[in-house]
Amino acid sequence: MKILKRIAIAIPLILILMQLYRPSRENPPVDQNMVIEKSMNVPPNIQAILSRSCDDCHSSKTVWPAYSSIAPISWVLAHHVSEGRRELNLSAWGTYNLRRKQRKLDEICEQVHSKEMPVTSYVWIHHEAALSDADRAALCDWAKAEKARLPAAPAGR
Ligand code: HEC
């Protein structure tokens, strides 16, 4: 019984200690000249999909829910957001070079087509982020059209 008592004391203690590590939930400042809408053609239906399903992890406009401050949820969310922004930050699109823009437009289509994005656990909580087949097709068509509008990458690079 002693061991059970110890566990009963240890678990809440561990949970409390876990709260001490608080990952940053700050949104970096947005340079309005660098947001994707500035240099690409983003029609309202695409804008709506991106803000509903992608912006929380792929922009500097993350909406952090109240529970996102509780460890270990906070750790998972902060990790998703920092990884997500590193891969693709729609608020910093203007800082990408041509090759990167082309690659990211390809990847947007691939990721939604293969249903890898938006992240499954995110959709469990944010039901509204789920994409319909029509949303996926619209996003892919848009990404392809925007890629075609970009100047061709210089040969050999
Ligand atoms: C809950 C956070 C989250 C949401 C919401 C989300 N992503 Fe991601 N995304 C990530 C993370 C984390 C990565 C990097 C790790 C990985 O590839 O799984 C990533 C990677 C990517 C990549 C780069 C993949 C690669 O292989 O280089 C693309 C493109 C992408 N996401 C597009 C999207 C699009 C489009 C949406 C909306 C339809 C979306 N994501 C929604 C978290 C998210």
Short mmCIF file of N, CA, C and O in Angstrom, two decimals, residues 42-157:
data_model
loop_
_atom_site.label_atom_id
_atom_site.label_comp_id
_atom_site.label_asym_id
_atom_site.label_seq_id
_atom_site.Cartn_x
_atom_site.Cartn_y
_atom_site.Cartn_z
N VAL A 42 -4.72 35.63 -53.58
CA VAL A 42 -5.41 34.72 -52.65
C VAL A 42 -6.89 35.10 -52.62
O VAL A 42 -7.30 35.99 -51.88
N PRO A 43 -7.72 34.41 -53.42
CA PRO A 43 -9.14 34.75 -53.44
C PRO A 43 -9.82 34.42 -52.11
O PRO A 43 -9.29 33.61 -51.33
N PRO A 44 -10.97 35.03 -51.84
CA PRO A 44 -11.62 34.87 -50.53
C PRO A 44 -11.87 33.42 -50.12
O PRO A 44 -11.73 33.07 -48.94
N ASN A 45 -12.23 32.53 -51.08
CA ASN A 45 -12.51 31.14 -50.67
C ASN A 45 -11.23 30.44 -50.19
O ASN A 45 -11.27 29.66 -49.24
N ILE A 46 -10.09 30.77 -50.80
CA ILE A 46 -8.82 30.17 -50.38
C ILE A 46 -8.37 30.78 -49.06
O ILE A 46 -7.95 30.07 -48.13
N GLN A 47 -8.52 32.06 -48.97
CA GLN A 47 -8.21 32.77 -47.73
C GLN A 47 -8.97 32.14 -46.56
O GLN A 47 -8.43 31.92 -45.48
N ALA A 48 -10.25 31.83 -46.80
CA ALA A 48 -11.10 31.27 -45.76
C ALA A 48 -10.57 29.89 -45.33
O ALA A 48 -10.50 29.58 -44.13
N ILE A 49 -10.18 29.06 -46.30
CA ILE A 49 -9.67 27.73 -45.97
C ILE A 49 -8.36 27.85 -45.19
O ILE A 49 -8.18 27.20 -44.15
N LEU A 50 -7.47 28.70 -45.66
CA LEU A 50 -6.17 28.84 -44.99
C LEU A 50 -6.36 29.34 -43.56
O LEU A 50 -5.73 28.82 -42.64
N SER A 51 -7.25 30.30 -43.37
CA SER A 51 -7.36 30.83 -42.01
C SER A 51 -8.10 29.86 -41.10
O SER A 51 -7.80 29.76 -39.92
N ARG A 52 -8.99 29.08 -41.65
CA ARG A 52 -9.76 28.12 -40.84
C ARG A 52 -8.92 26.89 -40.49
O ARG A 52 -9.03 26.35 -39.39
N SER A 53 -8.09 26.43 -41.42
CA SER A 53 -7.46 25.12 -41.26
C SER A 53 -5.94 25.14 -41.12
O SER A 53 -5.37 24.14 -40.72
N CYS A 54 -5.29 26.23 -41.47
CA CYS A 54 -3.83 26.22 -41.51
C CYS A 54 -3.17 27.31 -40.65
O CYS A 54 -2.07 27.10 -40.13
N ASP A 55 -3.82 28.46 -40.53
CA ASP A 55 -3.16 29.62 -39.93
C ASP A 55 -2.66 29.41 -38.50
O ASP A 55 -1.66 30.01 -38.10
N ASP A 56 -3.34 28.58 -37.72
CA ASP A 56 -2.92 28.41 -36.33
C ASP A 56 -1.49 27.88 -36.24
O ASP A 56 -0.78 28.16 -35.27
N CYS A 57 -1.07 27.08 -37.22
CA CYS A 57 0.30 26.54 -37.19
C CYS A 57 1.19 27.11 -38.28
O CYS A 57 2.41 26.98 -38.20
N HIS A 58 0.60 27.69 -39.31
CA HIS A 58 1.43 28.14 -40.43
C HIS A 58 1.34 29.64 -40.67
O HIS A 58 1.40 30.10 -41.81
N SER A 59 1.15 30.40 -39.60
CA SER A 59 1.19 31.85 -39.74
C SER A 59 1.65 32.41 -38.41
O SER A 59 1.85 31.67 -37.44
N SER A 60 1.81 33.71 -38.36
CA SER A 60 2.16 34.35 -37.09
C SER A 60 0.91 34.85 -36.40
O SER A 60 0.97 35.68 -35.50
N LYS A 61 -0.26 34.33 -36.84
CA LYS A 61 -1.55 34.77 -36.28
C LYS A 61 -2.22 33.67 -35.47
O LYS A 61 -3.43 33.54 -35.48
N THR A 62 -1.42 32.84 -34.80
CA THR A 62 -1.95 31.72 -34.04
C THR A 62 -2.93 32.19 -32.97
O THR A 62 -2.65 33.12 -32.23
N VAL A 63 -4.09 31.53 -32.91
CA VAL A 63 -5.03 31.78 -31.82
C VAL A 63 -4.75 30.71 -30.76
O VAL A 63 -4.95 29.53 -31.01
N TRP A 64 -4.25 31.13 -29.62
CA TRP A 64 -3.88 30.18 -28.56
C TRP A 64 -5.06 29.99 -27.61
O TRP A 64 -5.42 30.93 -26.90
N PRO A 65 -5.68 28.81 -27.60
CA PRO A 65 -6.82 28.62 -26.69
C PRO A 65 -6.36 28.58 -25.23
O PRO A 65 -5.16 28.39 -24.96
N ALA A 66 -7.31 28.75 -24.29
CA ALA A 66 -6.97 28.80 -22.87
C ALA A 66 -6.22 27.53 -22.43
O ALA A 66 -5.22 27.61 -21.72
N TYR A 67 -6.68 26.36 -22.90
CA TYR A 67 -6.04 25.12 -22.45
C TYR A 67 -4.63 24.98 -22.98
O TYR A 67 -3.88 24.12 -22.54
N SER A 68 -4.23 25.85 -23.92
CA SER A 68 -2.89 25.72 -24.48
C SER A 68 -1.81 26.17 -23.50
O SER A 68 -0.64 26.10 -23.79
N SER A 69 -2.24 26.65 -22.32
CA SER A 69 -1.22 27.03 -21.34
C SER A 69 -0.95 25.91 -20.34
O SER A 69 -0.11 26.04 -19.46
N ILE A 70 -1.69 24.79 -20.47
CA ILE A 70 -1.54 23.71 -19.49
C ILE A 70 -0.61 22.61 -20.01
O ILE A 70 -0.85 22.05 -21.08
N ALA A 71 0.45 22.35 -19.28
CA ALA A 71 1.37 21.26 -19.65
C ALA A 71 0.69 19.92 -19.36
O ALA A 71 -0.05 19.83 -18.37
N PRO A 72 0.87 18.88 -20.15
CA PRO A 72 1.77 18.82 -21.30
C PRO A 72 1.12 19.24 -22.63
O PRO A 72 1.78 19.20 -23.65
N ILE A 73 -0.17 19.68 -22.59
CA ILE A 73 -0.81 20.11 -23.85
C ILE A 73 0.00 21.26 -24.46
O ILE A 73 0.26 21.30 -25.66
N SER A 74 0.41 22.19 -23.57
CA SER A 74 1.14 23.37 -24.06
C SER A 74 2.40 22.96 -24.82
O SER A 74 2.78 23.60 -25.80
N TRP A 75 3.05 21.87 -24.36
CA TRP A 75 4.29 21.44 -25.02
C TRP A 75 4.00 20.96 -26.43
O TRP A 75 4.71 21.28 -27.38
N VAL A 76 2.93 20.16 -26.55
CA VAL A 76 2.58 19.61 -27.87
C VAL A 76 2.21 20.74 -28.83
O VAL A 76 2.69 20.80 -29.96
N LEU A 77 1.36 21.66 -28.35
CA LEU A 77 0.90 22.74 -29.22
C LEU A 77 2.06 23.65 -29.64
O LEU A 77 2.20 23.99 -30.81
N ALA A 78 2.89 24.01 -28.68
CA ALA A 78 4.00 24.91 -29.00
C ALA A 78 4.93 24.24 -30.02
O ALA A 78 5.46 24.90 -30.92
N HIS A 79 5.09 22.94 -29.89
CA HIS A 79 5.94 22.20 -30.82
C HIS A 79 5.32 22.22 -32.23
O HIS A 79 6.01 22.50 -33.21
N HIS A 80 4.02 21.95 -32.30
CA HIS A 80 3.34 21.99 -33.60
C HIS A 80 3.49 23.35 -34.26
O HIS A 80 3.77 23.45 -35.45
N VAL A 81 3.29 24.39 -33.47
CA VAL A 81 3.33 25.74 -34.04
C VAL A 81 4.75 26.10 -34.48
O VAL A 81 4.94 26.61 -35.59
N SER A 82 5.75 25.78 -33.66
CA SER A 82 7.09 26.19 -34.07
C SER A 82 7.57 25.38 -35.27
O SER A 82 8.17 25.92 -36.19
N GLU A 83 7.26 24.06 -35.28
CA GLU A 83 7.62 23.24 -36.45
C GLU A 83 6.84 23.69 -37.68
O GLU A 83 7.38 23.77 -38.78
N GLY A 84 5.55 23.93 -37.47
CA GLY A 84 4.69 24.34 -38.57
C GLY A 84 5.17 25.64 -39.20
O GLY A 84 5.30 25.74 -40.41
N ARG A 85 5.48 26.61 -38.35
CA ARG A 85 5.96 27.90 -38.88
C ARG A 85 7.29 27.75 -39.57
O ARG A 85 7.56 28.41 -40.57
N ARG A 86 8.12 26.85 -39.05
CA ARG A 86 9.43 26.68 -39.68
C ARG A 86 9.29 26.11 -41.10
O ARG A 86 10.01 26.50 -42.01
N GLU A 87 8.34 25.21 -41.26
CA GLU A 87 8.12 24.61 -42.58
C GLU A 87 7.43 25.57 -43.55
O GLU A 87 7.72 25.59 -44.73
N LEU A 88 6.48 26.32 -43.02
CA LEU A 88 5.67 27.18 -43.88
C LEU A 88 5.02 28.25 -43.02
O LEU A 88 4.16 27.94 -42.21
N ASN A 89 5.46 29.50 -43.21
CA ASN A 89 4.81 30.60 -42.49
C ASN A 89 4.19 31.55 -43.51
O ASN A 89 4.89 32.30 -44.18
N LEU A 90 2.87 31.47 -43.60
CA LEU A 90 2.15 32.27 -44.60
C LEU A 90 2.28 33.76 -44.32
O LEU A 90 2.11 34.58 -45.22
N SER A 91 2.60 34.11 -43.07
CA SER A 91 2.78 35.52 -42.72
C SER A 91 4.16 36.02 -43.13
O SER A 91 4.43 37.21 -43.04
N ALA A 92 5.05 35.10 -43.53
CA ALA A 92 6.41 35.49 -43.90
C ALA A 92 6.73 35.02 -45.32
O ALA A 92 7.89 34.86 -45.69
N TRP A 93 5.69 34.80 -46.10
CA TRP A 93 5.83 34.26 -47.46
C TRP A 93 6.81 35.09 -48.30
O TRP A 93 7.60 34.56 -49.08
N GLY A 94 6.72 36.41 -48.14
CA GLY A 94 7.55 37.32 -48.93
C GLY A 94 9.04 37.16 -48.69
O GLY A 94 9.85 37.64 -49.48
N THR A 95 9.42 36.48 -47.61
CA THR A 95 10.85 36.30 -47.33
C THR A 95 11.40 35.08 -48.07
O THR A 95 12.60 34.85 -48.06
N TYR A 96 10.51 34.27 -48.67
CA TYR A 96 10.97 33.06 -49.35
C TYR A 96 11.50 33.38 -50.74
O TYR A 96 10.95 34.23 -51.44
N ASN A 97 12.54 32.66 -51.15
CA ASN A 97 13.01 32.86 -52.52
C ASN A 97 12.12 32.07 -53.47
O ASN A 97 11.24 31.31 -53.05
N LEU A 98 12.34 32.28 -54.76
CA LEU A 98 11.47 31.69 -55.78
C LEU A 98 11.36 30.16 -55.66
O LEU A 98 10.26 29.60 -55.69
N ARG A 99 12.51 29.52 -55.49
CA ARG A 99 12.52 28.05 -55.39
C ARG A 99 11.68 27.56 -54.22
O ARG A 99 10.95 26.59 -54.30
N ARG A 100 11.82 28.27 -53.11
CA ARG A 100 11.10 27.86 -51.91
C ARG A 100 9.60 28.05 -52.10
O ARG A 100 8.80 27.22 -51.70
N LYS A 101 9.22 29.14 -52.73
CA LYS A 101 7.80 29.38 -53.00
C LYS A 101 7.23 28.26 -53.87
O LYS A 101 6.15 27.73 -53.59
N GLN A 102 7.98 27.92 -54.91
CA GLN A 102 7.50 26.86 -55.81
C GLN A 102 7.34 25.55 -55.06
O GLN A 102 6.34 24.85 -55.19
N ARG A 103 8.34 25.25 -54.25
CA ARG A 103 8.31 23.98 -53.50
C ARG A 103 7.15 23.98 -52.51
O ARG A 103 6.44 22.99 -52.37
N LYS A 104 6.96 25.09 -51.83
CA LYS A 104 5.90 25.14 -50.82
C LYS A 104 4.51 25.04 -51.46
O LYS A 104 3.62 24.42 -50.89
N LEU A 105 4.35 25.63 -52.64
CA LEU A 105 3.05 25.52 -53.32
C LEU A 105 2.80 24.06 -53.71
O LEU A 105 1.68 23.56 -53.56
N ASP A 106 3.85 23.37 -54.18
CA ASP A 106 3.71 21.93 -54.48
C ASP A 106 3.32 21.16 -53.21
O ASP A 106 2.45 20.31 -53.23
N GLU A 107 4.03 21.50 -52.13
CA GLU A 107 3.80 20.75 -50.88
C GLU A 107 2.42 21.00 -50.30
O GLU A 107 1.83 20.10 -49.73
N ILE A 108 1.91 22.21 -50.46
CA ILE A 108 0.56 22.50 -49.95
C ILE A 108 -0.42 21.53 -50.59
O ILE A 108 -1.23 20.88 -49.92
N CYS A 109 -0.30 21.39 -51.91
CA CYS A 109 -1.19 20.49 -52.63
C CYS A 109 -0.98 19.04 -52.19
O CYS A 109 -1.94 18.33 -51.88
N GLU A 110 0.28 18.64 -52.11
CA GLU A 110 0.58 17.25 -51.70
C GLU A 110 0.06 16.94 -50.31
O GLU A 110 -0.53 15.89 -50.07
N GLN A 111 0.31 17.87 -49.39
CA GLN A 111 -0.05 17.63 -47.99
C GLN A 111 -1.55 17.53 -47.77
O GLN A 111 -2.01 16.73 -46.95
N VAL A 112 -2.32 18.34 -48.48
CA VAL A 112 -3.77 18.25 -48.28
C VAL A 112 -4.33 17.07 -49.07
O VAL A 112 -5.27 16.41 -48.62
N HIS A 113 -3.72 16.79 -50.21
CA HIS A 113 -4.17 15.66 -51.03
C HIS A 113 -3.98 14.35 -50.27
O HIS A 113 -4.87 13.49 -50.25
N SER A 114 -2.83 14.19 -49.64
CA SER A 114 -2.54 12.96 -48.89
C SER A 114 -3.20 12.98 -47.51
O SER A 114 -3.03 12.08 -46.70
N LYS A 115 -3.91 14.05 -47.20
CA LYS A 115 -4.63 14.23 -45.93
C LYS A 115 -3.69 14.26 -44.72
O LYS A 115 -4.09 13.94 -43.61
N GLU A 116 -2.43 14.60 -44.98
CA GLU A 116 -1.50 14.75 -43.84
C GLU A 116 -1.74 16.08 -43.14
O GLU A 116 -1.42 16.24 -41.97
N MET A 117 -2.27 17.04 -43.90
CA MET A 117 -2.58 18.36 -43.33
C MET A 117 -4.05 18.63 -43.56
O MET A 117 -4.57 18.25 -44.60
N PRO A 118 -4.74 19.32 -42.67
CA PRO A 118 -4.26 19.74 -41.35
C PRO A 118 -4.04 18.54 -40.42
O PRO A 118 -4.70 17.52 -40.58
N VAL A 119 -3.14 18.70 -39.46
CA VAL A 119 -2.76 17.66 -38.50
C VAL A 119 -4.02 17.04 -37.84
O VAL A 119 -4.90 17.77 -37.38
N THR A 120 -4.09 15.71 -37.84
CA THR A 120 -5.29 15.01 -37.37
C THR A 120 -5.72 15.41 -35.95
O THR A 120 -6.89 15.69 -35.72
N SER A 121 -4.76 15.47 -35.03
CA SER A 121 -5.14 15.76 -33.64
C SER A 121 -5.71 17.17 -33.53
O SER A 121 -6.54 17.45 -32.66
N TYR A 122 -5.28 18.05 -34.42
CA TYR A 122 -5.81 19.43 -34.43
C TYR A 122 -7.28 19.41 -34.85
O TYR A 122 -8.12 20.09 -34.27
N VAL A 123 -7.58 18.59 -35.85
CA VAL A 123 -8.95 18.53 -36.37
C VAL A 123 -9.90 17.91 -35.34
O VAL A 123 -11.08 18.25 -35.31
N TRP A 124 -9.37 17.01 -34.48
CA TRP A 124 -10.22 16.44 -33.41
C TRP A 124 -10.80 17.55 -32.56
O TRP A 124 -11.95 17.49 -32.13
N ILE A 125 -9.98 18.56 -32.29
CA ILE A 125 -10.42 19.64 -31.40
C ILE A 125 -11.08 20.77 -32.21
O ILE A 125 -12.05 21.35 -31.78
N HIS A 126 -10.50 21.04 -33.39
CA HIS A 126 -11.05 22.10 -34.24
C HIS A 126 -11.79 21.47 -35.42
O HIS A 126 -11.26 21.40 -36.52
N HIS A 127 -13.01 21.02 -35.15
CA HIS A 127 -13.77 20.33 -36.21
C HIS A 127 -13.91 21.18 -37.46
O HIS A 127 -13.96 20.66 -38.57
N GLU A 128 -14.01 22.48 -37.26
CA GLU A 128 -14.23 23.38 -38.40
C GLU A 128 -13.02 23.40 -39.35
O GLU A 128 -13.13 23.86 -40.47
N ALA A 129 -11.89 22.87 -38.87
CA ALA A 129 -10.68 22.88 -39.71
C ALA A 129 -10.66 21.73 -40.72
O ALA A 129 -9.84 21.72 -41.63
N ALA A 130 -11.56 20.77 -40.54
CA ALA A 130 -11.59 19.63 -41.46
C ALA A 130 -11.83 20.11 -42.88
O ALA A 130 -12.62 21.02 -43.11
N LEU A 131 -11.12 19.51 -43.84
CA LEU A 131 -11.28 19.92 -45.23
C LEU A 131 -12.21 18.95 -45.96
O LEU A 131 -12.10 17.74 -45.77
N SER A 132 -13.09 19.49 -46.78
CA SER A 132 -13.92 18.64 -47.63
C SER A 132 -13.11 18.33 -48.89
O SER A 132 -12.08 18.96 -49.14
N ASP A 133 -13.59 17.37 -49.69
CA ASP A 133 -12.90 17.08 -50.95
C ASP A 133 -12.85 18.32 -51.83
O ASP A 133 -11.86 18.58 -52.51
N ALA A 134 -13.94 19.11 -51.77
CA ALA A 134 -13.99 20.33 -52.58
C ALA A 134 -12.94 21.34 -52.09
O ALA A 134 -12.28 22.00 -52.90
N ASP A 135 -12.76 21.44 -50.77
CA ASP A 135 -11.73 22.34 -50.22
C ASP A 135 -10.35 21.91 -50.70
O ASP A 135 -9.52 22.74 -51.10
N ARG A 136 -10.11 20.60 -50.63
CA ARG A 136 -8.79 20.08 -51.05
C ARG A 136 -8.53 20.38 -52.51
O ARG A 136 -7.44 20.84 -52.87
N ALA A 137 -9.55 20.15 -53.33
CA ALA A 137 -9.40 20.41 -54.77
C ALA A 137 -9.16 21.90 -55.01
O ALA A 137 -8.28 22.27 -55.79
N ALA A 138 -9.90 22.74 -54.30
CA ALA A 138 -9.76 24.20 -54.49
C ALA A 138 -8.36 24.65 -54.10
O ALA A 138 -7.72 25.43 -54.81
N LEU A 139 -7.86 24.12 -52.98
CA LEU A 139 -6.53 24.50 -52.50
C LEU A 139 -5.45 24.04 -53.49
O LEU A 139 -4.51 24.79 -53.79
N CYS A 140 -5.59 22.83 -54.01
CA CYS A 140 -4.63 22.28 -54.98
C CYS A 140 -4.65 23.08 -56.28
O CYS A 140 -3.60 23.45 -56.79
N ASP A 141 -5.85 23.34 -56.78
CA ASP A 141 -5.96 24.10 -58.03
C ASP A 141 -5.33 25.49 -57.86
O ASP A 141 -4.62 25.97 -58.73
N TRP A 142 -5.62 26.09 -56.72
CA TRP A 142 -5.07 27.42 -56.45
C TRP A 142 -3.54 27.36 -56.40
O TRP A 142 -2.86 28.18 -57.02
N ALA A 143 -3.00 26.38 -55.66
CA ALA A 143 -1.53 26.28 -55.51
C ALA A 143 -0.88 26.07 -56.89
O ALA A 143 0.16 26.66 -57.20
N LYS A 144 -1.51 25.24 -57.72
CA LYS A 144 -0.96 24.98 -59.06
C LYS A 144 -1.00 26.25 -59.92
O LYS A 144 -0.03 26.58 -60.60
N ALA A 145 -2.14 26.96 -59.86
CA ALA A 145 -2.28 28.17 -60.66
C ALA A 145 -1.28 29.23 -60.20
O ALA A 145 -0.66 29.91 -61.03
N GLU A 146 -1.10 29.37 -58.89
CA GLU A 146 -0.16 30.37 -58.39
C GLU A 146 1.27 30.00 -58.74
O GLU A 146 2.09 30.86 -59.02
N LYS A 147 1.56 28.70 -58.72
CA LYS A 147 2.91 28.27 -59.09
C LYS A 147 3.16 28.62 -60.56
O LYS A 147 4.24 29.10 -60.92
N ALA A 148 2.15 28.41 -61.39
CA ALA A 148 2.31 28.70 -62.82
C ALA A 148 2.51 30.20 -63.08
O ALA A 148 3.15 30.58 -64.05
N ARG A 149 1.97 31.02 -62.18
CA ARG A 149 2.12 32.47 -62.35
C ARG A 149 3.49 32.98 -61.94
O ARG A 149 3.90 34.08 -62.29
N LEU A 150 4.21 32.17 -61.14
CA LEU A 150 5.55 32.58 -60.70
C LEU A 150 6.49 32.49 -61.89
O LEU A 150 6.31 31.64 -62.76
N PRO A 151 7.50 33.32 -61.93
CA PRO A 151 8.47 33.19 -63.02
C PRO A 151 9.17 31.84 -62.93
O PRO A 151 9.29 31.28 -61.83
N ALA A 152 9.59 31.28 -64.07
CA ALA A 152 10.26 29.98 -64.06
C ALA A 152 11.58 30.12 -63.31
O ALA A 152 12.24 31.15 -63.39
N ALA A 153 11.94 29.06 -62.55
CA ALA A 153 13.22 29.10 -61.82
C ALA A 153 14.37 29.05 -62.83
O ALA A 153 14.27 28.36 -63.82
N PRO A 154 15.43 29.79 -62.57
CA PRO A 154 16.56 29.75 -63.48
C PRO A 154 17.08 28.32 -63.62
O PRO A 154 17.09 27.57 -62.64
N ALA A 155 17.48 27.95 -64.83
CA ALA A 155 17.94 26.58 -65.08
C ALA A 155 19.18 26.28 -64.24
O ALA A 155 19.98 27.17 -63.96
N GLY A 156 19.34 25.03 -63.85
CA GLY A 156 20.54 24.58 -63.16
C GLY A 156 20.57 24.90 -61.69
O GLY A 156 21.60 24.73 -61.05
N ARG A 157 19.44 25.35 -61.13
CA ARG A 157 19.46 25.62 -59.70
C ARG A 157 18.46 24.79 -58.95
O ARG A 157 17.49 24.32 -59.51
#
